[in-house]
Amino acid sequence: GRVRGQVSQMTAPTTMTAAVAHRYGPPEVLQLCSVRAPTPGSGEVRIRILASAVTASDIFIRSARVSPRLQVPFRLMMGVSRPRRPILGFVFSGVIDQAGPRTRRFAVGAEVYGATGFSLGAYAQFRCMPERDSRWRGCLAHKPRTVTHEGATAAAYGGLLAVQYVDRAAIHPGDHFLIYGASGTSGTMAVQYATSLGARVTAVCSTANLDLVRSLGASEVLDYTEVTEPPRGARYAVVLDCVGGLKTSPLKTACRSALAPGGRYVSIDDGRLGLSSARLDQIARLVDAGVVTPVLGATYPFEQLVEAHRFVEAGHKRGGVAVRIA
């Protein structure tokens, strides 16, 4: 419904706990601190964040470990010698507790989820977000009703990536579609979404996750720790790389060479992630209809954020890793 500048009846806190990184580096650069709580401006709402996540994007930003060709643009955008926005965190789920003037899309008390864009800030108890989509400040939508706030963070990150790049692949029913990195946050969503569109999905992952990706709808699985090439004669209409260029294997190279004539190779490194509330709404509908289910491999309390970053950085997670803020 249309809302004009509602404000929560609760006393607005003036401080909050946030995870702050004053330099790039290992997980230990993240420190929980008391900082000033934000106040929503015109066209903004404030979210009491209940869950965030540790994503590949968070690891890259915290460590500044990106490919050499991206180092200069990364530093210019995110901060040359240290993070320009010291409160990190890319995705969140929570409840709106304040709404500024000229707000119309969301009411106080609404459960929402979203991505913060390059302004970050999801590792905090409160975050102000604009109602309108912004490449810099992110996107916001009503949370899927059928998952927890922790699960919604996996839907936000994995869903935004999966839906954007599966749609870019322009699947036709019956297409043989290979997903490399099928057990991660975006890969698990991509397997389910591509299957729902009628694709015959081959999923690539490690031994420990073969049963998981089968359960999500993959008709064939390849273990990159055991095999170095796809089955003889296999030809794929689409190969979707859900891990990006920093991770490779002989099997990944061979799969790219196994494209059918006219086939398409799509990578999550290809262009920017589209921050779209319309896409978040689409993901929420898919989740609530049971078409896709976000996979959550682990949940950490806020006080163990450093441990969560260590775990994700080790590279062996399945699905998403959530952080319970409140």
Short mmCIF file of C-alpha atoms in Angstrom, two decimals:
data_model
loop_
_atom_site.label_atom_id
_atom_site.label_comp_id
_atom_site.label_asym_id
_atom_site.label_seq_id
_atom_site.Cartn_x
_atom_site.Cartn_y
_atom_site.Cartn_z
CA GLY A 1 0.00 0.00 0.00
CA ARG A 2 0.90 3.65 -0.28
CA VAL A 3 2.75 4.94 2.74
CA ARG A 4 3.68 8.57 3.41
CA GLY A 5 6.52 9.00 5.84
CA GLN A 6 5.51 6.48 8.49
CA VAL A 7 7.82 6.24 11.49
CA SER A 8 8.08 3.32 13.89
CA GLN A 9 6.48 3.91 17.26
CA MET A 10 9.52 2.34 18.94
CA THR A 11 12.22 4.59 20.30
CA ALA A 12 14.77 4.91 17.51
CA PRO A 13 18.23 3.78 18.69
CA THR A 14 21.02 6.26 18.11
CA THR A 15 23.79 3.66 17.98
CA MET A 16 24.14 0.16 16.55
CA THR A 17 26.63 -2.67 16.26
CA ALA A 18 28.35 -3.04 12.88
CA ALA A 19 31.28 -5.00 11.47
CA VAL A 20 33.87 -2.48 10.34
CA ALA A 21 36.98 -3.04 8.18
CA HIS A 22 39.43 -0.13 8.20
CA ARG A 23 41.79 -1.88 5.81
CA TYR A 24 41.83 -4.65 3.22
CA GLY A 25 43.12 -8.00 4.39
CA PRO A 26 42.26 -11.33 6.05
CA PRO A 27 39.01 -12.04 7.91
CA GLU A 28 40.49 -10.59 11.10
CA VAL A 29 40.22 -7.05 9.69
CA LEU A 30 36.50 -7.25 10.49
CA GLN A 31 35.82 -5.79 13.94
CA LEU A 32 32.46 -5.40 15.68
CA CYS A 33 32.08 -1.77 16.78
CA SER A 34 29.41 0.58 18.09
CA VAL A 35 28.63 3.22 15.47
CA ARG A 36 25.94 5.82 14.82
CA ALA A 37 22.65 4.33 13.62
CA PRO A 38 21.37 5.77 10.32
CA THR A 39 18.19 7.82 9.88
CA PRO A 40 16.15 7.47 6.68
CA GLY A 41 16.05 10.44 4.34
CA SER A 42 13.46 11.34 1.74
CA GLY A 43 12.46 8.30 -0.30
CA GLU A 44 14.29 5.93 2.08
CA VAL A 45 13.32 3.26 4.56
CA ARG A 46 15.37 1.93 7.44
CA ILE A 47 15.68 -1.83 7.83
CA ARG A 48 16.36 -3.58 11.10
CA ILE A 49 18.62 -6.26 9.66
CA LEU A 50 17.97 -9.74 11.00
CA ALA A 51 20.31 -11.65 8.69
CA SER A 52 23.12 -10.99 6.28
CA ALA A 53 25.44 -13.40 4.45
CA VAL A 54 29.04 -14.04 3.54
CA THR A 55 29.20 -14.07 -0.25
CA ALA A 56 31.97 -14.30 -2.82
CA SER A 57 31.53 -10.56 -3.35
CA ASP A 58 32.15 -9.91 0.36
CA ILE A 59 35.36 -11.98 0.26
CA PHE A 60 36.68 -10.12 -2.77
CA ILE A 61 35.88 -6.72 -1.29
CA ARG A 62 37.32 -7.45 2.14
CA SER A 63 40.53 -8.94 0.77
CA ALA A 64 40.84 -6.80 -2.40
CA ARG A 65 41.80 -10.09 -4.08
CA VAL A 66 40.45 -9.61 -7.57
CA SER A 67 41.92 -10.46 -10.95
CA PRO A 68 44.81 -8.20 -12.06
CA ARG A 69 42.78 -6.63 -14.86
CA LEU A 70 40.20 -5.49 -12.30
CA GLN A 71 42.56 -4.16 -9.64
CA VAL A 72 42.62 -0.55 -10.83
CA PRO A 73 38.84 -0.17 -11.35
CA PHE A 74 38.21 -2.04 -8.09
CA ARG A 75 40.44 0.31 -6.07
CA LEU A 76 39.00 3.41 -7.71
CA MET A 77 35.46 2.26 -6.96
CA MET A 78 35.83 0.65 -3.53
CA GLY A 79 38.76 2.61 -2.07
CA VAL A 80 42.43 2.89 -3.02
CA SER A 81 44.22 1.93 0.20
CA ARG A 82 41.28 0.85 2.36
CA PRO A 83 37.51 0.32 1.96
CA ARG A 84 35.80 3.62 1.28
CA ARG A 85 32.70 2.12 2.94
CA PRO A 86 34.15 0.39 6.03
CA ILE A 87 30.89 -1.39 6.96
CA LEU A 88 30.90 -4.29 4.52
CA GLY A 89 28.12 -6.73 3.60
CA PHE A 90 26.22 -7.07 0.34
CA VAL A 91 22.89 -8.80 1.03
CA PHE A 92 20.41 -8.66 3.89
CA SER A 93 16.95 -9.56 5.11
CA GLY A 94 14.99 -7.81 7.82
CA VAL A 95 12.06 -5.66 8.86
CA ILE A 96 11.39 -2.01 8.08
CA ASP A 97 11.32 -0.01 11.31
CA GLN A 98 11.26 3.54 9.91
CA ALA A 99 10.19 5.21 6.68
CA GLY A 100 11.24 8.68 5.61
CA PRO A 101 9.18 11.28 3.75
CA ARG A 102 7.98 10.48 0.21
CA THR A 103 8.05 6.70 0.70
CA ARG A 104 5.30 4.73 -1.01
CA ARG A 105 6.36 1.14 -1.72
CA PHE A 106 6.91 -0.21 1.80
CA ALA A 107 5.17 0.09 5.15
CA VAL A 108 6.76 0.02 8.58
CA GLY A 109 6.76 -3.61 9.72
CA ALA A 110 7.18 -5.05 6.20
CA GLU A 111 9.61 -7.95 5.86
CA VAL A 112 12.08 -7.15 3.08
CA TYR A 113 15.25 -8.45 1.51
CA GLY A 114 17.75 -7.02 -0.90
CA ALA A 115 21.26 -6.10 -1.97
CA THR A 116 23.13 -2.96 -1.00
CA GLY A 117 25.11 -2.38 -4.18
CA PHE A 118 28.52 -0.76 -4.02
CA SER A 119 27.56 1.19 -0.90
CA LEU A 120 27.66 -2.08 1.13
CA GLY A 121 26.62 -1.80 4.82
CA ALA A 122 24.69 -5.05 5.42
CA TYR A 123 26.95 -6.11 8.31
CA ALA A 124 25.06 -3.89 10.71
CA GLN A 125 21.95 -3.87 12.85
CA PHE A 126 20.34 -1.13 10.75
CA ARG A 127 20.63 -0.02 7.12
CA CYS A 128 18.80 2.71 5.21
CA MET A 129 17.82 1.85 1.66
CA PRO A 130 16.19 3.88 -1.14
CA GLU A 131 12.88 2.60 -2.40
CA ARG A 132 14.09 3.04 -5.98
CA ASP A 133 16.72 0.78 -7.53
CA SER A 134 20.21 2.20 -7.74
CA ARG A 135 23.41 0.69 -9.13
CA TRP A 136 25.31 2.31 -6.28
CA ARG A 137 22.79 1.84 -3.46
CA GLY A 138 21.15 -1.44 -4.42
CA CYS A 139 17.63 -2.84 -4.62
CA LEU A 140 14.89 -3.81 -2.16
CA ALA A 141 11.78 -6.00 -2.31
CA HIS A 142 9.34 -7.85 -0.09
CA LYS A 143 10.95 -10.98 1.30
CA PRO A 144 9.74 -14.44 0.17
CA ARG A 145 7.11 -15.51 2.69
CA THR A 146 8.09 -19.18 2.82
CA VAL A 147 11.74 -18.91 3.94
CA THR A 148 13.52 -17.57 7.00
CA HIS A 149 15.45 -14.32 6.95
CA GLU A 150 18.64 -16.39 6.77
CA GLY A 151 17.30 -18.28 3.77
CA ALA A 152 16.25 -15.02 2.15
CA THR A 153 19.87 -13.85 2.04
CA ALA A 154 20.75 -16.91 -0.07
CA ALA A 155 17.75 -16.20 -2.29
CA ALA A 156 18.86 -12.60 -2.74
CA TYR A 157 22.46 -13.26 -3.72
CA GLY A 158 22.17 -16.62 -5.43
CA GLY A 159 18.87 -15.74 -7.04
CA LEU A 160 19.99 -12.41 -8.48
CA LEU A 161 23.01 -14.08 -10.07
CA ALA A 162 21.23 -17.23 -11.23
CA VAL A 163 18.18 -15.59 -12.74
CA GLN A 164 20.20 -12.88 -14.50
CA TYR A 165 22.65 -15.29 -16.13
CA VAL A 166 20.26 -18.16 -16.84
CA ASP A 167 17.94 -15.68 -18.54
CA ARG A 168 20.90 -14.29 -20.49
CA ALA A 169 21.57 -17.81 -21.76
CA ALA A 170 18.13 -17.84 -23.45
CA ILE A 171 17.28 -21.47 -22.68
CA HIS A 172 14.94 -23.48 -24.88
CA PRO A 173 13.16 -26.57 -23.52
CA GLY A 174 15.35 -29.60 -24.02
CA ASP A 175 18.61 -27.64 -24.20
CA HIS A 176 21.57 -29.44 -22.69
CA PHE A 177 22.75 -26.95 -20.06
CA LEU A 178 25.96 -27.41 -18.06
CA ILE A 179 26.43 -25.51 -14.79
CA TYR A 180 29.98 -25.35 -13.44
CA GLY A 181 30.01 -24.63 -9.71
CA ALA A 182 26.55 -26.08 -9.19
CA SER A 183 26.74 -26.43 -5.40
CA GLY A 184 27.36 -22.76 -4.51
CA THR A 185 24.85 -20.05 -3.70
CA SER A 186 24.16 -19.12 -7.31
CA GLY A 187 24.77 -22.61 -8.70
CA THR A 188 22.13 -24.29 -6.56
CA MET A 189 19.58 -21.68 -7.65
CA ALA A 190 20.66 -21.95 -11.30
CA VAL A 191 20.21 -25.74 -11.34
CA GLN A 192 16.64 -25.39 -10.09
CA TYR A 193 15.72 -22.43 -12.29
CA ALA A 194 17.19 -23.92 -15.49
CA THR A 195 15.42 -27.21 -14.79
CA SER A 196 12.12 -25.36 -14.32
CA LEU A 197 12.59 -23.84 -17.78
CA GLY A 198 12.88 -27.30 -19.34
CA ALA A 199 16.66 -27.61 -19.64
CA ARG A 200 18.48 -30.92 -19.23
CA VAL A 201 21.03 -29.92 -16.60
CA THR A 202 24.50 -31.33 -16.11
CA ALA A 203 25.90 -30.10 -12.81
CA VAL A 204 29.62 -29.86 -11.99
CA CYS A 205 30.71 -29.89 -8.35
CA SER A 206 32.92 -31.79 -5.91
CA THR A 207 32.33 -35.30 -4.57
CA ALA A 208 30.70 -34.12 -1.34
CA ASN A 209 27.93 -32.25 -3.19
CA LEU A 210 26.93 -34.72 -5.92
CA ASP A 211 23.81 -35.91 -4.07
CA LEU A 212 22.80 -32.33 -3.28
CA VAL A 213 22.78 -31.18 -6.91
CA ARG A 214 21.00 -34.35 -8.00
CA SER A 215 18.28 -33.57 -5.47
CA LEU A 216 17.88 -30.11 -7.01
CA GLY A 217 17.03 -31.54 -10.41
CA ALA A 218 20.31 -32.17 -12.22
CA SER A 219 19.97 -35.09 -14.61
CA GLU A 220 23.72 -35.69 -14.76
CA VAL A 221 26.58 -34.77 -12.41
CA LEU A 222 30.32 -34.43 -13.01
CA ASP A 223 32.87 -34.45 -10.20
CA TYR A 224 35.64 -32.00 -11.08
CA THR A 225 37.96 -33.68 -8.55
CA GLU A 226 37.67 -37.01 -10.38
CA VAL A 227 37.18 -36.32 -14.10
CA THR A 228 38.97 -34.00 -16.52
CA GLU A 229 36.51 -33.96 -19.41
CA PRO A 230 32.80 -34.44 -20.05
CA PRO A 231 31.45 -37.71 -21.47
CA ARG A 232 32.65 -38.50 -24.98
CA GLY A 233 30.44 -36.81 -27.54
CA ALA A 234 28.69 -34.52 -25.05
CA ARG A 235 27.72 -31.17 -26.54
CA TYR A 236 26.16 -28.37 -24.53
CA ALA A 237 23.84 -25.62 -25.76
CA VAL A 238 24.89 -23.53 -22.76
CA VAL A 239 27.79 -23.65 -20.30
CA LEU A 240 27.20 -21.43 -17.26
CA ASP A 241 30.25 -20.71 -15.11
CA CYS A 242 28.98 -19.96 -11.59
CA VAL A 243 32.43 -19.60 -9.99
CA GLY A 244 34.08 -17.01 -12.24
CA GLY A 245 37.51 -16.78 -13.79
CA LEU A 246 39.57 -16.99 -10.59
CA LYS A 247 38.72 -20.69 -10.22
CA THR A 248 39.50 -23.20 -12.92
CA SER A 249 40.21 -26.89 -13.54
CA PRO A 250 40.97 -29.14 -16.53
CA LEU A 251 37.30 -30.13 -16.55
CA LYS A 252 36.17 -26.50 -16.75
CA THR A 253 38.39 -25.90 -19.78
CA ALA A 254 37.14 -29.09 -21.44
CA CYS A 255 33.48 -28.19 -20.80
CA ARG A 256 33.93 -24.85 -22.54
CA SER A 257 35.37 -26.69 -25.52
CA ALA A 258 32.33 -29.00 -25.58
CA LEU A 259 29.86 -26.32 -26.67
CA ALA A 260 27.55 -27.35 -29.48
CA PRO A 261 27.71 -25.30 -32.71
CA GLY A 262 26.09 -21.98 -31.88
CA GLY A 263 26.33 -22.76 -28.15
CA ARG A 264 26.73 -20.06 -25.52
CA TYR A 265 29.28 -19.75 -22.72
CA VAL A 266 28.06 -17.48 -19.92
CA SER A 267 30.05 -16.52 -16.82
CA ILE A 268 29.06 -14.62 -13.70
CA ASP A 269 32.12 -12.48 -14.51
CA ASP A 270 30.39 -11.24 -17.66
CA GLY A 271 29.31 -7.72 -16.80
CA ARG A 272 27.75 -6.28 -13.67
CA LEU A 273 25.19 -7.95 -11.47
CA GLY A 274 21.87 -6.29 -12.20
CA LEU A 275 20.40 -4.83 -9.02
CA SER A 276 16.69 -5.00 -9.72
CA SER A 277 13.75 -5.01 -7.33
CA ALA A 278 11.66 -6.49 -10.15
CA ARG A 279 14.04 -9.45 -10.28
CA LEU A 280 13.88 -9.79 -6.49
CA ASP A 281 10.09 -9.88 -6.79
CA GLN A 282 10.42 -12.58 -9.46
CA ILE A 283 12.72 -14.61 -7.19
CA ALA A 284 10.29 -14.26 -4.29
CA ARG A 285 7.46 -15.59 -6.49
CA LEU A 286 9.62 -18.54 -7.61
CA VAL A 287 10.55 -19.34 -4.00
CA ASP A 288 7.00 -19.04 -2.66
CA ALA A 289 5.69 -21.21 -5.51
CA GLY A 290 8.22 -23.92 -4.67
CA VAL A 291 9.96 -23.66 -8.06
CA VAL A 292 13.30 -22.89 -6.42
CA THR A 293 14.45 -23.27 -2.84
CA PRO A 294 17.50 -21.38 -1.55
CA VAL A 295 20.11 -23.74 -0.13
CA LEU A 296 21.66 -22.65 3.16
CA GLY A 297 24.77 -24.57 4.11
CA ALA A 298 25.68 -22.81 7.35
CA THR A 299 24.53 -20.05 9.69
CA TYR A 300 26.79 -18.09 12.05
CA PRO A 301 25.97 -15.60 14.82
CA PHE A 302 27.13 -12.03 14.18
CA GLU A 303 29.85 -12.47 16.81
CA GLN A 304 31.41 -15.20 14.63
CA LEU A 305 31.54 -13.21 11.40
CA VAL A 306 35.31 -13.65 11.17
CA GLU A 307 34.90 -17.44 11.40
CA ALA A 308 32.19 -17.28 8.72
CA HIS A 309 34.56 -15.43 6.39
CA ARG A 310 37.29 -18.00 7.04
CA PHE A 311 34.89 -20.82 6.22
CA VAL A 312 33.70 -19.27 2.94
CA GLU A 313 37.22 -18.30 1.92
CA ALA A 314 38.33 -21.92 2.29
CA GLY A 315 36.14 -22.67 -0.73
CA HIS A 316 34.21 -25.71 0.45
CA LYS A 317 30.78 -24.33 1.29
CA ARG A 318 27.52 -25.57 -0.18
CA GLY A 319 24.74 -23.10 -0.91
CA GLY A 320 24.73 -19.87 1.03
CA VAL A 321 26.31 -18.95 4.36
CA ALA A 322 24.12 -16.70 6.49
CA VAL A 323 25.00 -14.45 9.41
CA ARG A 324 22.31 -13.95 12.06
CA ILE A 325 22.44 -10.27 13.04
CA ALA A 326 19.62 -10.26 15.61
#
